[in-house]
mmCIF file of C-alpha atoms in Angstrom:
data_model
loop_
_atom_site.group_PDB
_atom_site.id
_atom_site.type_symbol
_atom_site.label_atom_id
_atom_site.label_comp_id
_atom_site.label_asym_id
_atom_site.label_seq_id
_atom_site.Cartn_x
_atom_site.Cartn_y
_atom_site.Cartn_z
ATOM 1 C CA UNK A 40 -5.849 -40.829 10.876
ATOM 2 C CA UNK A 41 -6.623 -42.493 7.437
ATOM 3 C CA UNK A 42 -8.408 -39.975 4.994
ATOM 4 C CA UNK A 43 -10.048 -40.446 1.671
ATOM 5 C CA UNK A 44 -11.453 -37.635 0.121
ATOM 6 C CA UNK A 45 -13.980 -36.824 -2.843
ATOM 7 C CA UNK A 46 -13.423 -34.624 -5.253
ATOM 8 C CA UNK A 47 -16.448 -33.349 -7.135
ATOM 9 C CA UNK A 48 -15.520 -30.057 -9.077
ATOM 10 C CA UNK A 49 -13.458 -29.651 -12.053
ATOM 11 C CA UNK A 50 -9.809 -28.435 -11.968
ATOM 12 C CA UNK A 51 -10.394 -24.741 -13.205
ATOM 13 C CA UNK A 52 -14.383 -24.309 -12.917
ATOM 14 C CA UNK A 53 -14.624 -24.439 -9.093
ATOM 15 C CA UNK A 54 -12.451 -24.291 -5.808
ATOM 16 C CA UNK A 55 -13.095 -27.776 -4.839
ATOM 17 C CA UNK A 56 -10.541 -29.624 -6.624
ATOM 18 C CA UNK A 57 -7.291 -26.712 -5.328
ATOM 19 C CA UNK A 58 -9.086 -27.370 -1.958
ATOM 20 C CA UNK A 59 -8.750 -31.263 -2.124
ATOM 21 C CA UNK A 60 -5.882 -31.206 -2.441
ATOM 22 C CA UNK A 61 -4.300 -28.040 -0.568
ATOM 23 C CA UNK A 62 -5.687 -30.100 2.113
ATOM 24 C CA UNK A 63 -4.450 -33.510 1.547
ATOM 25 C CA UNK A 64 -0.946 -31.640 1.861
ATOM 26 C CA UNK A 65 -1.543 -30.426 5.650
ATOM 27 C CA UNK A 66 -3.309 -33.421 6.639
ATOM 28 C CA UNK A 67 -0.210 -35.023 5.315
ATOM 29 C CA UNK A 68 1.951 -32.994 6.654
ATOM 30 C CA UNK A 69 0.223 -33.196 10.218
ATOM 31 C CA UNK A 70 1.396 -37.115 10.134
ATOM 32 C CA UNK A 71 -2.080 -38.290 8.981
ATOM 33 C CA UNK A 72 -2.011 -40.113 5.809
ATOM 34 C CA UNK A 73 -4.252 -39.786 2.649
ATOM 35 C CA UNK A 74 -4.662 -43.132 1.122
ATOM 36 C CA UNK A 75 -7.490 -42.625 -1.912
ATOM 37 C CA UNK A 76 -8.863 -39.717 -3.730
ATOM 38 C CA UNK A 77 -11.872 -40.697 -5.684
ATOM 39 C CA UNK A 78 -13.137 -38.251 -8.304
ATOM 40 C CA UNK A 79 -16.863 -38.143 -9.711
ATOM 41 C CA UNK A 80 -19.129 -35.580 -11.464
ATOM 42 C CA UNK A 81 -16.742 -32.938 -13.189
ATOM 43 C CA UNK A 82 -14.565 -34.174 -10.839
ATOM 44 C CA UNK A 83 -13.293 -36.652 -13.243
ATOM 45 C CA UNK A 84 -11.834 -33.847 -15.110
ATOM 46 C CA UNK A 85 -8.901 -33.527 -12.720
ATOM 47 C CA UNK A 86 -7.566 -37.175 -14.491
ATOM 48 C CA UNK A 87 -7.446 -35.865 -18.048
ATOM 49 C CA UNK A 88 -3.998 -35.570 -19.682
ATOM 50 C CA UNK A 89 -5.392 -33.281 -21.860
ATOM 51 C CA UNK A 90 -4.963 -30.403 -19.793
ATOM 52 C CA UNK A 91 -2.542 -27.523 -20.132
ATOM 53 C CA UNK A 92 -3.214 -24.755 -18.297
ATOM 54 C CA UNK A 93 -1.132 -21.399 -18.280
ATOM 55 C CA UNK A 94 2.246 -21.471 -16.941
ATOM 56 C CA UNK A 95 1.169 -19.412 -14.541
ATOM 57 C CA UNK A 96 -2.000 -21.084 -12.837
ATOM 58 C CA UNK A 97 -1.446 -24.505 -10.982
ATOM 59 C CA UNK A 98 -1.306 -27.558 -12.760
ATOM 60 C CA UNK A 99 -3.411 -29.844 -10.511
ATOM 61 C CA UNK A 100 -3.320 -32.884 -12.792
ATOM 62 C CA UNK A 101 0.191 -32.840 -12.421
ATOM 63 C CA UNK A 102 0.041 -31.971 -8.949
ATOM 64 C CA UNK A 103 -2.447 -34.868 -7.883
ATOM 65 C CA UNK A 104 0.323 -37.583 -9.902
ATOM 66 C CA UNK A 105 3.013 -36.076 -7.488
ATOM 67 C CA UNK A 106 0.539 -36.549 -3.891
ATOM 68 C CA UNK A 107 0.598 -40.272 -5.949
ATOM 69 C CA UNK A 108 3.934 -40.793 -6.350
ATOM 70 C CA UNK A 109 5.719 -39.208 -2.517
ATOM 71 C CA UNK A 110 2.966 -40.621 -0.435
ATOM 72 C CA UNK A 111 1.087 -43.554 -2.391
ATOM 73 C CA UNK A 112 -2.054 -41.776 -2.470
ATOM 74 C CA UNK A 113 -4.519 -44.197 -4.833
ATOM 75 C CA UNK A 114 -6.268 -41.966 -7.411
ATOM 76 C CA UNK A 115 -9.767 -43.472 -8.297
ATOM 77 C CA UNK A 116 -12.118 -42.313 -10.938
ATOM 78 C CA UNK A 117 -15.427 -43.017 -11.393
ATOM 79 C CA UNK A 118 -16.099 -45.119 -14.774
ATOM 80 C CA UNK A 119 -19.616 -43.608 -15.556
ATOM 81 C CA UNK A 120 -18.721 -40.268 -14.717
ATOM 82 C CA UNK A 121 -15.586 -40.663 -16.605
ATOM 83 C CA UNK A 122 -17.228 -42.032 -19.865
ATOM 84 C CA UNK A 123 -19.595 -39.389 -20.254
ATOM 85 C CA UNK A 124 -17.579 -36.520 -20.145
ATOM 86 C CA UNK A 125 -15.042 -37.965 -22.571
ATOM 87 C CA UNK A 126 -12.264 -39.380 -19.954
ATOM 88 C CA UNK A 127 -11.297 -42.470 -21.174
ATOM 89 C CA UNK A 128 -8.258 -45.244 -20.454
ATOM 90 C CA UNK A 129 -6.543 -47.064 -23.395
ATOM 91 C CA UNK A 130 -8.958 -49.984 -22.643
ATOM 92 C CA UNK A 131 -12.428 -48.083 -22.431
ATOM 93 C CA UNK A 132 -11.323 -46.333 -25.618
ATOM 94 C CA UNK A 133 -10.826 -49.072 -27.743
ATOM 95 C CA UNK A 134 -14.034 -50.416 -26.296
ATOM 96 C CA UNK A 135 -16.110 -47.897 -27.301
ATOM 97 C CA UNK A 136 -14.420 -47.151 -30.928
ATOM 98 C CA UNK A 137 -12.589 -44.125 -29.857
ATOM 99 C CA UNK A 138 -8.759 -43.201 -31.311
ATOM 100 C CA UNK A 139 -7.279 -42.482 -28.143
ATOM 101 C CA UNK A 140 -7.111 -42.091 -24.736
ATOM 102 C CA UNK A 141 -7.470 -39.226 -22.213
ATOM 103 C CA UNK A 142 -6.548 -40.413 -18.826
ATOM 104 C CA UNK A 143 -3.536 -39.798 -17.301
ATOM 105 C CA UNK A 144 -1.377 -42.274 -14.994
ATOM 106 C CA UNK A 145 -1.715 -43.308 -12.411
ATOM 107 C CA UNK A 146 -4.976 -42.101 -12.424
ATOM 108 C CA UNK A 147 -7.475 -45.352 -12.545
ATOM 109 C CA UNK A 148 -11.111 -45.820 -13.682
ATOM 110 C CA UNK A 149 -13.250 -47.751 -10.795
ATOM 111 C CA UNK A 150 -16.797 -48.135 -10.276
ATOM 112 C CA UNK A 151 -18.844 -46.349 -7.424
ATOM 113 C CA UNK A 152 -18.391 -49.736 -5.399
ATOM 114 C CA UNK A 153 -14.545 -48.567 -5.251
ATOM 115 C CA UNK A 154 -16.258 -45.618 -3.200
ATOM 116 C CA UNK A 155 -18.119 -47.499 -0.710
ATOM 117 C CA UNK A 156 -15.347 -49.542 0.361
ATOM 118 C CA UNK A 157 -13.312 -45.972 0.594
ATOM 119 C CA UNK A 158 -16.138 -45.129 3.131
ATOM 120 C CA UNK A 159 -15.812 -48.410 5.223
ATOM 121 C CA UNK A 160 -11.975 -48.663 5.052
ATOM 122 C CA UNK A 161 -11.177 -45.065 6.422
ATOM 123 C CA UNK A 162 -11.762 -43.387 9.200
ATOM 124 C CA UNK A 163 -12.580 -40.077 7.451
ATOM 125 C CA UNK A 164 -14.295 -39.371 3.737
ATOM 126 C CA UNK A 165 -14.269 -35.408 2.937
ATOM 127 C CA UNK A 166 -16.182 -34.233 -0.426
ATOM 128 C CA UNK A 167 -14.864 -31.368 -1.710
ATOM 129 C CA UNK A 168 -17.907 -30.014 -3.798
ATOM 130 C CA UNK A 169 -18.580 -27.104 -5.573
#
């Protein structure tokens, strides 16, 4: 089974994003595959290279770029979302006069129509909100 999932809550306010992705693990690991993870709301915090949690909690930015790079899960953020809460790419940052960027790769900045093809493409879209 194809999955997509959406992730809604920020990395260390709410359970939503650890539960994304503890469960793109055993769905992967049941022989289903994960092809997109689409992040909106505070969700879009999970993209930010600007996080650096303790050494002793998870590091789910990192941990989403690895579900990336062993199984070629695409990692979509939301633009508008993005923008507003100060999650920007090299491009959008120049764009709007900024000094630098905050997104990390391979994390990419779509628009909501990115979403509604998820929804028609896969058989299953999970939100994972808080």
């Amino acid at each position: 089974m194809r999955y997509a999932l959406l992730v809604l809550g920020g990395p260390y306010t709410h359970q939503a994003a650890h539960s994304a992705l503890r469960f793109a693990h055993a769905a992967i690991a049941r022989g289903h595959r994960v092809d997109t993870v689409f992040f909106y709301h505070d969700g879009v915090y999970n993209a930010s290279h600007l996080a650096a949690p303790p050494q002793d909690e998870p590091h789910l930015v990192d941990a989403w770029r690895a579900l990336h790079r062993e199984h070629g899960t695409a990692l979509q953020v939301c633009v508008a979302a993005a923008l507003r809460r100060g999650v920007l790419d090299a491009s959008e940052a120049e764009r709007h006069g900024k000094t630098g960027a905050s997104l990390e790769s391979p994390f990419e900045l779509t628009g909501l129509g990115q979403l509604l093809d998820v929804e028609r493409t896969h058989e299953r879209l999970l939100t994972f909100a808080p």
